């Protein structure tokens, strides 16, 4: 990640601790949360980073309001929220006497919170226009990581005077997935919204389920741990993230699929499939297929085959299923593969839709099929070109 530019000034770096005592039913006040194979899979992959922008009326977005009202309220509500998410204040380690890495939380552990001020154009950054990716980097905090220890979460509040503010989050992917990280942000927002924070109670859909109920008869957690120890090993217990640098000229932009756009794609697909058995195609599949084809054409990819990767939530797909509010990772990678020339051809959309549909159907039949190779496959993916899709509007 690039160093902060002159447009961002760090005002304060503080540590926020969970407000004692823990809420009823929350994770124990101190102890460890065992990592499952779904967690260990992501041990050294870059953190889950998100950036949220909040616009405010000009009359309210004054430096005095931010300093005396907004920032103190965000700090206080964060402390109360951590009562429900105590593992996020903990640290990952990998002791020599432990076969697997462990997540520990002890009384006194805290979360790093950076308060900053930016003179950048708030409306430019928060728009859907093309923006150089490096312009966002100073708004997202670094996650403290060494070979011996890794923090679970870091947060940053950046004030844009007379405009609004942003909240940047960095969360360790070996502790939680997108669904759990979004639940934390929603919980923070819920508690911040209510004035009586000392008695804050989360709605049922935001209460986290911490019991480690995921079964692992194939000892996948051990297999994945060994994969990591043997990479650049032997016995490599480093917790440092793999370095994955995006191209220096990367841009971020938002492309919106309207209902009419999706319907046009659907009708185009149906017309191509007129003489074949009718197939229901989801909005997600159509959007991914169209994007896949466009990227292959735009980048003029020469490889014989092209891969796409996206994640599927396995909470309801496991046997037996686990609660929807399970805290941690519970996702499987779905990897459609298609002939590049097919994607570039006249029926590129059909080729992409079929590849995505077949990959989804295969995963639905057995979400853990081939799971013993998940980490080794991830290592291979890092060395090749792949289009990746993440996140969900349903979290």
mmCIF file of C-alpha atoms in Angstrom:
data_model
loop_
_atom_site.group_PDB
_atom_site.id
_atom_site.type_symbol
_atom_site.label_atom_id
_atom_site.label_comp_id
_atom_site.label_asym_id
_atom_site.label_seq_id
_atom_site.Cartn_x
_atom_site.Cartn_y
_atom_site.Cartn_z
ATOM 1 C CA UNK A 1 0.000 0.000 0.000
ATOM 2 C CA UNK A 2 1.301 3.457 -0.865
ATOM 3 C CA UNK A 3 2.368 5.869 1.831
ATOM 4 C CA UNK A 4 -0.213 8.532 2.756
ATOM 5 C CA UNK A 5 -0.067 11.594 0.531
ATOM 6 C CA UNK A 6 0.089 15.188 1.712
ATOM 7 C CA UNK A 7 -3.702 15.457 1.354
ATOM 8 C CA UNK A 8 -4.147 13.290 4.473
ATOM 9 C CA UNK A 9 -2.926 14.417 7.883
ATOM 10 C CA UNK A 10 -2.931 11.952 10.774
ATOM 11 C CA UNK A 11 -4.407 13.703 13.807
ATOM 12 C CA UNK A 12 -4.312 10.842 16.303
ATOM 13 C CA UNK A 13 -3.532 7.150 16.560
ATOM 14 C CA UNK A 14 -5.216 5.607 19.588
ATOM 15 C CA UNK A 15 -6.126 2.194 20.977
ATOM 16 C CA UNK A 16 -9.755 1.318 21.688
ATOM 17 C CA UNK A 17 -10.574 -1.469 24.132
ATOM 18 C CA UNK A 18 -13.880 -3.324 24.454
ATOM 19 C CA UNK A 19 -16.058 -1.830 27.172
ATOM 20 C CA UNK A 20 -16.340 -4.306 30.087
ATOM 21 C CA UNK A 21 -18.187 -6.392 30.991
ATOM 22 C CA UNK A 22 -18.865 -8.481 27.894
ATOM 23 C CA UNK A 23 -22.474 -8.730 26.822
ATOM 24 C CA UNK A 24 -24.360 -11.955 27.675
ATOM 25 C CA UNK A 25 -23.648 -14.684 25.182
ATOM 26 C CA UNK A 26 -20.633 -12.924 23.729
ATOM 27 C CA UNK A 27 -17.229 -14.503 23.228
ATOM 28 C CA UNK A 28 -15.443 -15.163 26.529
ATOM 29 C CA UNK A 29 -13.650 -12.152 28.049
ATOM 30 C CA UNK A 30 -10.339 -13.844 27.381
ATOM 31 C CA UNK A 31 -9.214 -17.028 25.754
ATOM 32 C CA UNK A 32 -8.756 -18.370 22.256
ATOM 33 C CA UNK A 33 -10.995 -18.870 19.266
ATOM 34 C CA UNK A 34 -9.920 -21.972 17.305
ATOM 35 C CA UNK A 35 -9.366 -21.416 13.602
ATOM 36 C CA UNK A 36 -11.188 -23.783 11.261
ATOM 37 C CA UNK A 37 -9.869 -24.942 7.905
ATOM 38 C CA UNK A 38 -12.045 -22.247 6.288
ATOM 39 C CA UNK A 39 -9.997 -19.701 8.291
ATOM 40 C CA UNK A 40 -6.509 -21.181 7.936
ATOM 41 C CA UNK A 41 -6.983 -21.237 4.177
ATOM 42 C CA UNK A 42 -6.494 -17.430 4.120
ATOM 43 C CA UNK A 43 -3.669 -17.244 6.682
ATOM 44 C CA UNK A 44 -1.193 -15.136 4.709
ATOM 45 C CA UNK A 45 -3.465 -13.539 2.164
ATOM 46 C CA UNK A 46 -3.965 -9.741 2.232
ATOM 47 C CA UNK A 47 -6.556 -8.392 4.679
ATOM 48 C CA UNK A 48 -10.179 -7.699 3.833
ATOM 49 C CA UNK A 49 -10.224 -3.937 3.282
ATOM 50 C CA UNK A 50 -13.299 -1.746 2.945
ATOM 51 C CA UNK A 51 -13.920 1.976 2.678
ATOM 52 C CA UNK A 52 -17.216 3.643 3.563
ATOM 53 C CA UNK A 53 -18.078 7.271 2.763
ATOM 54 C CA UNK A 54 -20.641 9.272 4.736
ATOM 55 C CA UNK A 55 -21.831 12.600 3.341
ATOM 56 C CA UNK A 56 -23.058 15.235 5.797
ATOM 57 C CA UNK A 57 -24.837 18.588 5.398
ATOM 58 C CA UNK A 58 -22.331 21.424 5.079
ATOM 59 C CA UNK A 59 -23.829 23.134 8.124
ATOM 60 C CA UNK A 60 -23.065 20.062 10.278
ATOM 61 C CA UNK A 61 -19.727 18.986 8.821
ATOM 62 C CA UNK A 62 -17.675 21.586 10.679
ATOM 63 C CA UNK A 63 -14.343 20.872 12.390
ATOM 64 C CA UNK A 64 -15.960 21.679 15.746
ATOM 65 C CA UNK A 65 -18.724 19.117 15.183
ATOM 66 C CA UNK A 66 -16.257 16.432 14.120
ATOM 67 C CA UNK A 67 -13.927 17.050 17.075
ATOM 68 C CA UNK A 68 -16.523 17.477 19.811
ATOM 69 C CA UNK A 69 -19.375 15.239 18.663
ATOM 70 C CA UNK A 70 -18.755 12.806 15.828
ATOM 71 C CA UNK A 71 -15.319 11.355 16.603
ATOM 72 C CA UNK A 72 -15.997 10.904 20.363
ATOM 73 C CA UNK A 73 -19.296 9.187 19.560
ATOM 74 C CA UNK A 74 -17.648 6.869 17.040
ATOM 75 C CA UNK A 75 -14.945 5.972 19.566
ATOM 76 C CA UNK A 76 -17.443 5.266 22.346
ATOM 77 C CA UNK A 77 -19.752 3.206 20.133
ATOM 78 C CA UNK A 78 -16.761 1.251 18.804
ATOM 79 C CA UNK A 79 -15.809 0.300 22.349
ATOM 80 C CA UNK A 80 -19.338 -0.945 23.049
ATOM 81 C CA UNK A 81 -19.470 -2.781 19.717
ATOM 82 C CA UNK A 82 -16.283 -4.663 20.555
ATOM 83 C CA UNK A 83 -18.142 -6.218 23.504
ATOM 84 C CA UNK A 84 -19.910 -8.302 20.875
ATOM 85 C CA UNK A 85 -16.800 -8.857 18.720
ATOM 86 C CA UNK A 86 -14.021 -9.479 21.243
ATOM 87 C CA UNK A 87 -11.913 -11.642 18.868
ATOM 88 C CA UNK A 88 -11.392 -8.561 16.682
ATOM 89 C CA UNK A 89 -9.264 -7.028 19.452
ATOM 90 C CA UNK A 90 -7.074 -10.130 19.625
ATOM 91 C CA UNK A 91 -3.959 -11.297 17.812
ATOM 92 C CA UNK A 92 -2.916 -14.234 15.677
ATOM 93 C CA UNK A 93 0.203 -16.188 16.606
ATOM 94 C CA UNK A 94 1.727 -19.519 15.620
ATOM 95 C CA UNK A 95 3.572 -21.008 18.609
ATOM 96 C CA UNK A 96 6.267 -23.598 17.978
ATOM 97 C CA UNK A 97 4.332 -26.139 20.048
ATOM 98 C CA UNK A 98 1.115 -25.639 18.055
ATOM 99 C CA UNK A 99 0.323 -27.528 14.885
ATOM 100 C CA UNK A 100 -1.959 -24.708 13.750
ATOM 101 C CA UNK A 101 -1.979 -20.917 14.146
ATOM 102 C CA UNK A 102 -4.142 -19.618 17.008
ATOM 103 C CA UNK A 103 -6.243 -16.543 17.748
ATOM 104 C CA UNK A 104 -5.949 -15.280 21.315
ATOM 105 C CA UNK A 105 -7.789 -12.510 23.107
ATOM 106 C CA UNK A 106 -6.769 -11.385 26.593
ATOM 107 C CA UNK A 107 -8.040 -8.642 28.855
ATOM 108 C CA UNK A 108 -6.393 -5.388 27.795
ATOM 109 C CA UNK A 109 -6.171 -6.153 24.084
ATOM 110 C CA UNK A 110 -7.198 -3.239 21.896
ATOM 111 C CA UNK A 111 -7.924 -2.185 18.330
ATOM 112 C CA UNK A 112 -5.861 0.462 16.529
ATOM 113 C CA UNK A 113 -7.935 3.489 15.502
ATOM 114 C CA UNK A 114 -6.448 6.273 13.374
ATOM 115 C CA UNK A 115 -8.088 9.698 13.207
ATOM 116 C CA UNK A 116 -7.092 11.692 10.131
ATOM 117 C CA UNK A 117 -8.116 14.754 8.160
ATOM 118 C CA UNK A 118 -8.097 15.018 4.380
ATOM 119 C CA UNK A 119 -8.109 17.949 2.005
ATOM 120 C CA UNK A 120 -8.924 15.731 -0.969
ATOM 121 C CA UNK A 121 -12.112 16.083 -3.001
ATOM 122 C CA UNK A 122 -14.680 14.088 -0.999
ATOM 123 C CA UNK A 123 -17.227 13.979 -3.822
ATOM 124 C CA UNK A 124 -14.649 12.833 -6.364
ATOM 125 C CA UNK A 125 -13.485 9.986 -4.135
ATOM 126 C CA UNK A 126 -16.999 8.875 -3.176
ATOM 127 C CA UNK A 127 -18.365 8.988 -6.725
ATOM 128 C CA UNK A 128 -18.546 6.116 -9.161
ATOM 129 C CA UNK A 129 -16.146 7.833 -11.555
ATOM 130 C CA UNK A 130 -12.721 6.470 -12.420
ATOM 131 C CA UNK A 131 -10.265 7.310 -9.657
ATOM 132 C CA UNK A 132 -6.631 6.247 -9.365
ATOM 133 C CA UNK A 133 -6.533 3.467 -6.784
ATOM 134 C CA UNK A 134 -3.611 5.080 -4.976
ATOM 135 C CA UNK A 135 -5.858 8.011 -3.992
ATOM 136 C CA UNK A 136 -7.771 5.671 -1.662
ATOM 137 C CA UNK A 137 -4.755 4.068 -0.011
ATOM 138 C CA UNK A 138 -4.166 6.801 2.623
ATOM 139 C CA UNK A 139 -7.783 6.341 3.799
ATOM 140 C CA UNK A 140 -7.348 2.680 4.790
ATOM 141 C CA UNK A 141 -5.123 1.710 7.749
ATOM 142 C CA UNK A 142 -2.302 -0.783 7.703
ATOM 143 C CA UNK A 143 -2.819 -3.972 9.668
ATOM 144 C CA UNK A 144 0.048 -4.535 12.110
ATOM 145 C CA UNK A 145 1.733 -7.770 11.082
ATOM 146 C CA UNK A 146 5.079 -9.412 11.751
ATOM 147 C CA UNK A 147 6.451 -12.901 11.264
ATOM 148 C CA UNK A 148 5.440 -13.735 14.860
ATOM 149 C CA UNK A 149 2.130 -11.900 15.366
ATOM 150 C CA UNK A 150 -0.714 -10.339 13.394
ATOM 151 C CA UNK A 151 -3.427 -7.964 14.549
ATOM 152 C CA UNK A 152 -6.971 -8.895 13.584
ATOM 153 C CA UNK A 153 -8.372 -5.444 12.811
ATOM 154 C CA UNK A 154 -7.375 -1.803 12.291
ATOM 155 C CA UNK A 155 -9.708 1.144 11.659
ATOM 156 C CA UNK A 156 -9.360 4.693 10.353
ATOM 157 C CA UNK A 157 -11.770 7.628 10.505
ATOM 158 C CA UNK A 158 -10.893 10.356 8.000
ATOM 159 C CA UNK A 159 -12.651 13.703 8.243
ATOM 160 C CA UNK A 160 -13.333 15.784 5.136
ATOM 161 C CA UNK A 161 -14.221 19.256 6.532
ATOM 162 C CA UNK A 162 -17.536 20.684 5.305
ATOM 163 C CA UNK A 163 -18.274 17.479 3.377
ATOM 164 C CA UNK A 164 -18.358 14.282 5.436
ATOM 165 C CA UNK A 165 -16.089 11.490 6.598
ATOM 166 C CA UNK A 166 -14.903 8.022 5.672
ATOM 167 C CA UNK A 167 -14.264 4.864 7.658
ATOM 168 C CA UNK A 168 -11.567 2.528 6.404
ATOM 169 C CA UNK A 169 -11.309 -1.012 7.750
ATOM 170 C CA UNK A 170 -8.574 -3.651 7.486
ATOM 171 C CA UNK A 171 -9.495 -7.094 8.822
ATOM 172 C CA UNK A 172 -7.476 -10.302 8.826
ATOM 173 C CA UNK A 173 -8.952 -12.746 6.329
ATOM 174 C CA UNK A 174 -7.920 -15.737 8.460
ATOM 175 C CA UNK A 175 -10.382 -14.604 11.140
ATOM 176 C CA UNK A 176 -13.468 -13.526 9.228
ATOM 177 C CA UNK A 177 -15.001 -13.325 5.780
ATOM 178 C CA UNK A 178 -16.983 -10.567 4.099
ATOM 179 C CA UNK A 179 -20.241 -11.519 5.782
ATOM 180 C CA UNK A 180 -18.780 -11.395 9.300
ATOM 181 C CA UNK A 181 -16.842 -8.178 8.629
ATOM 182 C CA UNK A 182 -19.979 -6.508 7.285
ATOM 183 C CA UNK A 183 -21.886 -7.650 10.380
ATOM 184 C CA UNK A 184 -19.313 -5.837 12.516
ATOM 185 C CA UNK A 185 -19.728 -2.587 10.562
ATOM 186 C CA UNK A 186 -23.520 -2.874 10.733
ATOM 187 C CA UNK A 187 -23.326 -3.520 14.476
ATOM 188 C CA UNK A 188 -21.105 -0.473 14.984
ATOM 189 C CA UNK A 189 -23.579 1.641 12.999
ATOM 190 C CA UNK A 190 -26.508 0.256 15.005
ATOM 191 C CA UNK A 191 -24.903 1.012 18.368
ATOM 192 C CA UNK A 192 -23.678 4.440 17.239
ATOM 193 C CA UNK A 193 -27.220 5.330 16.189
ATOM 194 C CA UNK A 194 -28.604 4.720 19.685
ATOM 195 C CA UNK A 195 -27.826 7.252 22.391
ATOM 196 C CA UNK A 196 -28.061 4.817 25.316
ATOM 197 C CA UNK A 197 -24.988 2.849 24.282
ATOM 198 C CA UNK A 198 -24.369 1.398 27.735
ATOM 199 C CA UNK A 199 -27.472 -0.757 27.303
ATOM 200 C CA UNK A 200 -26.974 -1.419 23.620
ATOM 201 C CA UNK A 201 -28.355 -4.731 22.458
ATOM 202 C CA UNK A 202 -27.896 -5.943 18.919
ATOM 203 C CA UNK A 203 -30.820 -7.264 16.870
ATOM 204 C CA UNK A 204 -30.822 -11.031 16.472
ATOM 205 C CA UNK A 205 -29.505 -10.956 12.894
ATOM 206 C CA UNK A 206 -26.349 -9.142 14.070
ATOM 207 C CA UNK A 207 -25.627 -11.297 17.129
ATOM 208 C CA UNK A 208 -22.639 -13.502 16.333
ATOM 209 C CA UNK A 209 -22.503 -17.274 16.757
ATOM 210 C CA UNK A 210 -19.006 -18.204 17.984
ATOM 211 C CA UNK A 211 -19.273 -21.959 18.582
ATOM 212 C CA UNK A 212 -16.833 -23.831 16.331
ATOM 213 C CA UNK A 213 -19.373 -26.238 14.858
ATOM 214 C CA UNK A 214 -17.705 -26.817 11.493
ATOM 215 C CA UNK A 215 -16.691 -30.462 11.222
ATOM 216 C CA UNK A 216 -13.289 -31.441 9.828
ATOM 217 C CA UNK A 217 -13.065 -35.253 9.579
ATOM 218 C CA UNK A 218 -10.503 -34.986 6.761
ATOM 219 C CA UNK A 219 -8.162 -32.864 8.940
ATOM 220 C CA UNK A 220 -8.150 -30.089 6.352
ATOM 221 C CA UNK A 221 -6.950 -27.596 8.963
ATOM 222 C CA UNK A 222 -3.805 -29.672 9.460
ATOM 223 C CA UNK A 223 -3.288 -30.051 5.705
ATOM 224 C CA UNK A 224 -3.550 -26.287 5.165
ATOM 225 C CA UNK A 225 -1.240 -25.537 8.091
ATOM 226 C CA UNK A 226 1.341 -27.912 6.637
ATOM 227 C CA UNK A 227 0.971 -26.262 3.219
ATOM 228 C CA UNK A 228 1.869 -22.909 4.764
ATOM 229 C CA UNK A 229 4.720 -24.288 6.889
ATOM 230 C CA UNK A 230 6.226 -25.961 3.834
ATOM 231 C CA UNK A 231 5.984 -22.891 1.606
ATOM 232 C CA UNK A 232 9.409 -21.234 1.649
ATOM 233 C CA UNK A 233 10.049 -23.614 4.551
ATOM 234 C CA UNK A 234 10.622 -25.983 6.171
ATOM 235 C CA UNK A 235 8.627 -25.084 9.284
ATOM 236 C CA UNK A 236 7.866 -21.579 8.046
ATOM 237 C CA UNK A 237 5.450 -20.141 10.623
ATOM 238 C CA UNK A 238 5.572 -16.588 9.314
ATOM 239 C CA UNK A 239 2.350 -14.578 9.542
ATOM 240 C CA UNK A 240 3.495 -11.906 7.088
ATOM 241 C CA UNK A 241 1.068 -11.341 4.225
ATOM 242 C CA UNK A 242 1.998 -12.427 0.735
ATOM 243 C CA UNK A 243 2.924 -9.380 -1.311
ATOM 244 C CA UNK A 244 0.364 -8.806 -4.048
ATOM 245 C CA UNK A 245 0.947 -5.455 -5.697
ATOM 246 C CA UNK A 246 -1.672 -4.183 -8.154
ATOM 247 C CA UNK A 247 -0.438 -2.570 -11.381
ATOM 248 C CA UNK A 248 0.790 0.979 -10.676
ATOM 249 C CA UNK A 249 -1.763 2.509 -13.051
ATOM 250 C CA UNK A 250 -4.802 0.796 -11.474
ATOM 251 C CA UNK A 251 -8.073 2.709 -11.417
ATOM 252 C CA UNK A 252 -11.286 2.159 -9.531
ATOM 253 C CA UNK A 253 -14.686 2.807 -11.054
ATOM 254 C CA UNK A 254 -18.296 1.748 -10.624
ATOM 255 C CA UNK A 255 -20.320 0.191 -13.409
ATOM 256 C CA UNK A 256 -24.015 -0.131 -12.688
ATOM 257 C CA UNK A 257 -26.295 -2.769 -14.143
ATOM 258 C CA UNK A 258 -29.831 -1.417 -14.237
ATOM 259 C CA UNK A 259 -32.858 -3.684 -14.306
ATOM 260 C CA UNK A 260 -33.199 -2.854 -18.010
ATOM 261 C CA UNK A 261 -29.551 -3.786 -18.654
ATOM 262 C CA UNK A 262 -29.996 -7.176 -17.020
ATOM 263 C CA UNK A 263 -33.194 -7.820 -18.957
ATOM 264 C CA UNK A 264 -31.416 -6.971 -22.221
ATOM 265 C CA UNK A 265 -28.673 -9.458 -21.384
ATOM 266 C CA UNK A 266 -31.255 -12.066 -20.412
ATOM 267 C CA UNK A 267 -33.128 -11.707 -23.701
ATOM 268 C CA UNK A 268 -29.870 -11.823 -25.662
ATOM 269 C CA UNK A 269 -28.930 -15.049 -23.905
ATOM 270 C CA UNK A 270 -32.377 -16.562 -24.512
ATOM 271 C CA UNK A 271 -32.199 -15.672 -28.203
ATOM 272 C CA UNK A 272 -28.875 -17.482 -28.530
ATOM 273 C CA UNK A 273 -30.338 -20.481 -26.685
ATOM 274 C CA UNK A 274 -33.664 -20.514 -28.560
ATOM 275 C CA UNK A 275 -33.295 -24.064 -29.840
ATOM 276 C CA UNK A 276 -31.985 -25.482 -26.571
ATOM 277 C CA UNK A 277 -33.609 -26.392 -23.275
ATOM 278 C CA UNK A 278 -34.707 -23.255 -21.353
ATOM 279 C CA UNK A 279 -32.342 -22.387 -18.511
ATOM 280 C CA UNK A 280 -32.933 -19.988 -15.617
ATOM 281 C CA UNK A 281 -30.038 -17.569 -15.357
ATOM 282 C CA UNK A 282 -29.623 -15.399 -12.269
ATOM 283 C CA UNK A 283 -28.815 -11.700 -12.302
ATOM 284 C CA UNK A 284 -25.477 -12.512 -10.664
ATOM 285 C CA UNK A 285 -24.540 -14.968 -13.407
ATOM 286 C CA UNK A 286 -25.474 -12.545 -16.188
ATOM 287 C CA UNK A 287 -23.560 -9.656 -14.619
ATOM 288 C CA UNK A 288 -20.459 -11.792 -14.030
ATOM 289 C CA UNK A 289 -20.601 -13.319 -17.511
ATOM 290 C CA UNK A 290 -20.905 -9.960 -19.252
ATOM 291 C CA UNK A 291 -18.080 -8.472 -17.151
ATOM 292 C CA UNK A 292 -15.876 -11.484 -17.850
ATOM 293 C CA UNK A 293 -16.353 -11.155 -21.611
ATOM 294 C CA UNK A 294 -15.706 -7.402 -21.520
ATOM 295 C CA UNK A 295 -12.472 -7.780 -19.531
ATOM 296 C CA UNK A 296 -11.143 -10.496 -21.841
ATOM 297 C CA UNK A 297 -11.838 -8.289 -24.862
ATOM 298 C CA UNK A 298 -10.481 -5.108 -23.273
ATOM 299 C CA UNK A 299 -7.235 -6.744 -22.146
ATOM 300 C CA UNK A 300 -6.829 -8.711 -25.371
ATOM 301 C CA UNK A 301 -5.927 -11.819 -23.384
ATOM 302 C CA UNK A 302 -3.849 -14.305 -25.383
ATOM 303 C CA UNK A 303 -3.965 -17.349 -23.082
ATOM 304 C CA UNK A 304 -5.834 -20.388 -24.395
ATOM 305 C CA UNK A 305 -8.045 -20.523 -21.311
ATOM 306 C CA UNK A 306 -9.317 -17.846 -18.944
ATOM 307 C CA UNK A 307 -10.423 -18.283 -15.350
ATOM 308 C CA UNK A 308 -12.866 -16.391 -13.172
ATOM 309 C CA UNK A 309 -13.121 -16.769 -9.406
ATOM 310 C CA UNK A 310 -15.849 -15.811 -6.967
ATOM 311 C CA UNK A 311 -16.837 -17.006 -3.510
ATOM 312 C CA UNK A 312 -19.975 -18.776 -2.338
ATOM 313 C CA UNK A 313 -21.244 -18.656 1.234
ATOM 314 C CA UNK A 314 -21.236 -22.214 2.593
ATOM 315 C CA UNK A 315 -23.129 -21.626 5.848
ATOM 316 C CA UNK A 316 -26.360 -23.038 4.454
ATOM 317 C CA UNK A 317 -24.598 -25.463 2.108
ATOM 318 C CA UNK A 318 -22.706 -27.540 4.675
ATOM 319 C CA UNK A 319 -24.075 -30.849 5.920
ATOM 320 C CA UNK A 320 -25.295 -30.147 8.496
ATOM 321 C CA UNK A 321 -25.775 -26.416 7.812
ATOM 322 C CA UNK A 322 -24.532 -23.868 10.345
ATOM 323 C CA UNK A 323 -26.219 -20.660 11.579
ATOM 324 C CA UNK A 324 -26.341 -17.710 9.184
ATOM 325 C CA UNK A 325 -24.732 -15.517 11.865
ATOM 326 C CA UNK A 326 -21.710 -17.824 12.321
ATOM 327 C CA UNK A 327 -18.597 -15.704 12.994
ATOM 328 C CA UNK A 328 -15.562 -16.544 10.913
ATOM 329 C CA UNK A 329 -14.868 -17.765 7.413
ATOM 330 C CA UNK A 330 -17.255 -20.083 5.652
ATOM 331 C CA UNK A 331 -16.779 -19.557 1.941
ATOM 332 C CA UNK A 332 -15.687 -21.733 -0.951
ATOM 333 C CA UNK A 333 -14.111 -20.567 -4.183
ATOM 334 C CA UNK A 334 -15.968 -21.168 -7.417
ATOM 335 C CA UNK A 335 -13.655 -21.147 -10.462
ATOM 336 C CA UNK A 336 -15.273 -21.234 -13.916
ATOM 337 C CA UNK A 337 -12.868 -21.883 -16.802
ATOM 338 C CA UNK A 338 -13.570 -21.086 -20.454
ATOM 339 C CA UNK A 339 -11.750 -21.128 -23.784
ATOM 340 C CA UNK A 340 -10.576 -17.583 -24.454
ATOM 341 C CA UNK A 341 -11.520 -17.772 -28.128
ATOM 342 C CA UNK A 342 -15.039 -18.744 -27.089
ATOM 343 C CA UNK A 343 -15.351 -15.687 -24.843
ATOM 344 C CA UNK A 344 -14.077 -13.481 -27.678
ATOM 345 C CA UNK A 345 -16.509 -14.952 -30.203
ATOM 346 C CA UNK A 346 -20.021 -13.976 -31.193
ATOM 347 C CA UNK A 347 -21.479 -16.232 -28.504
ATOM 348 C CA UNK A 348 -19.129 -15.038 -25.759
ATOM 349 C CA UNK A 349 -21.958 -14.309 -23.329
ATOM 350 C CA UNK A 350 -23.364 -17.821 -23.747
ATOM 351 C CA UNK A 351 -19.924 -19.386 -23.237
ATOM 352 C CA UNK A 352 -19.405 -17.372 -20.052
ATOM 353 C CA UNK A 353 -22.883 -18.092 -18.667
ATOM 354 C CA UNK A 354 -22.484 -21.825 -19.255
ATOM 355 C CA UNK A 355 -19.058 -21.913 -17.597
ATOM 356 C CA UNK A 356 -20.309 -20.020 -14.542
ATOM 357 C CA UNK A 357 -23.488 -22.116 -14.268
ATOM 358 C CA UNK A 358 -21.559 -25.388 -14.508
ATOM 359 C CA UNK A 359 -19.076 -24.277 -11.847
ATOM 360 C CA UNK A 360 -21.894 -23.245 -9.501
ATOM 361 C CA UNK A 361 -23.731 -26.539 -10.034
ATOM 362 C CA UNK A 362 -20.563 -28.497 -9.331
ATOM 363 C CA UNK A 363 -20.026 -26.640 -6.061
ATOM 364 C CA UNK A 364 -23.654 -27.087 -5.019
ATOM 365 C CA UNK A 365 -23.275 -30.873 -5.325
ATOM 366 C CA UNK A 366 -20.375 -30.913 -2.887
ATOM 367 C CA UNK A 367 -18.906 -27.705 -1.471
ATOM 368 C CA UNK A 368 -15.921 -29.569 -0.021
ATOM 369 C CA UNK A 369 -15.074 -31.663 -3.086
ATOM 370 C CA UNK A 370 -11.353 -31.259 -3.686
ATOM 371 C CA UNK A 371 -10.996 -29.133 -0.540
ATOM 372 C CA UNK A 372 -7.703 -30.811 0.358
ATOM 373 C CA UNK A 373 -6.153 -28.852 -2.537
ATOM 374 C CA UNK A 374 -7.670 -25.442 -1.772
ATOM 375 C CA UNK A 375 -4.513 -23.845 -0.373
ATOM 376 C CA UNK A 376 -2.173 -25.292 -2.990
ATOM 377 C CA UNK A 377 -4.598 -24.059 -5.666
ATOM 378 C CA UNK A 378 -4.578 -20.591 -4.103
ATOM 379 C CA UNK A 379 -0.790 -20.549 -4.285
ATOM 380 C CA UNK A 380 -1.027 -21.372 -7.993
ATOM 381 C CA UNK A 381 -3.709 -18.734 -8.565
ATOM 382 C CA UNK A 382 -1.437 -16.052 -7.112
ATOM 383 C CA UNK A 383 1.101 -16.761 -9.822
ATOM 384 C CA UNK A 384 -1.326 -16.462 -12.740
ATOM 385 C CA UNK A 385 -3.809 -14.003 -14.244
ATOM 386 C CA UNK A 386 -7.333 -14.330 -12.946
ATOM 387 C CA UNK A 387 -10.419 -12.150 -12.781
ATOM 388 C CA UNK A 388 -11.729 -12.112 -9.206
ATOM 389 C CA UNK A 389 -15.156 -11.075 -7.925
ATOM 390 C CA UNK A 390 -15.844 -10.533 -4.222
ATOM 391 C CA UNK A 391 -18.463 -9.120 -1.894
ATOM 392 C CA UNK A 392 -22.240 -9.266 -1.948
ATOM 393 C CA UNK A 393 -25.138 -6.825 -1.698
ATOM 394 C CA UNK A 394 -26.926 -9.369 0.507
ATOM 395 C CA UNK A 395 -24.613 -9.115 3.528
#
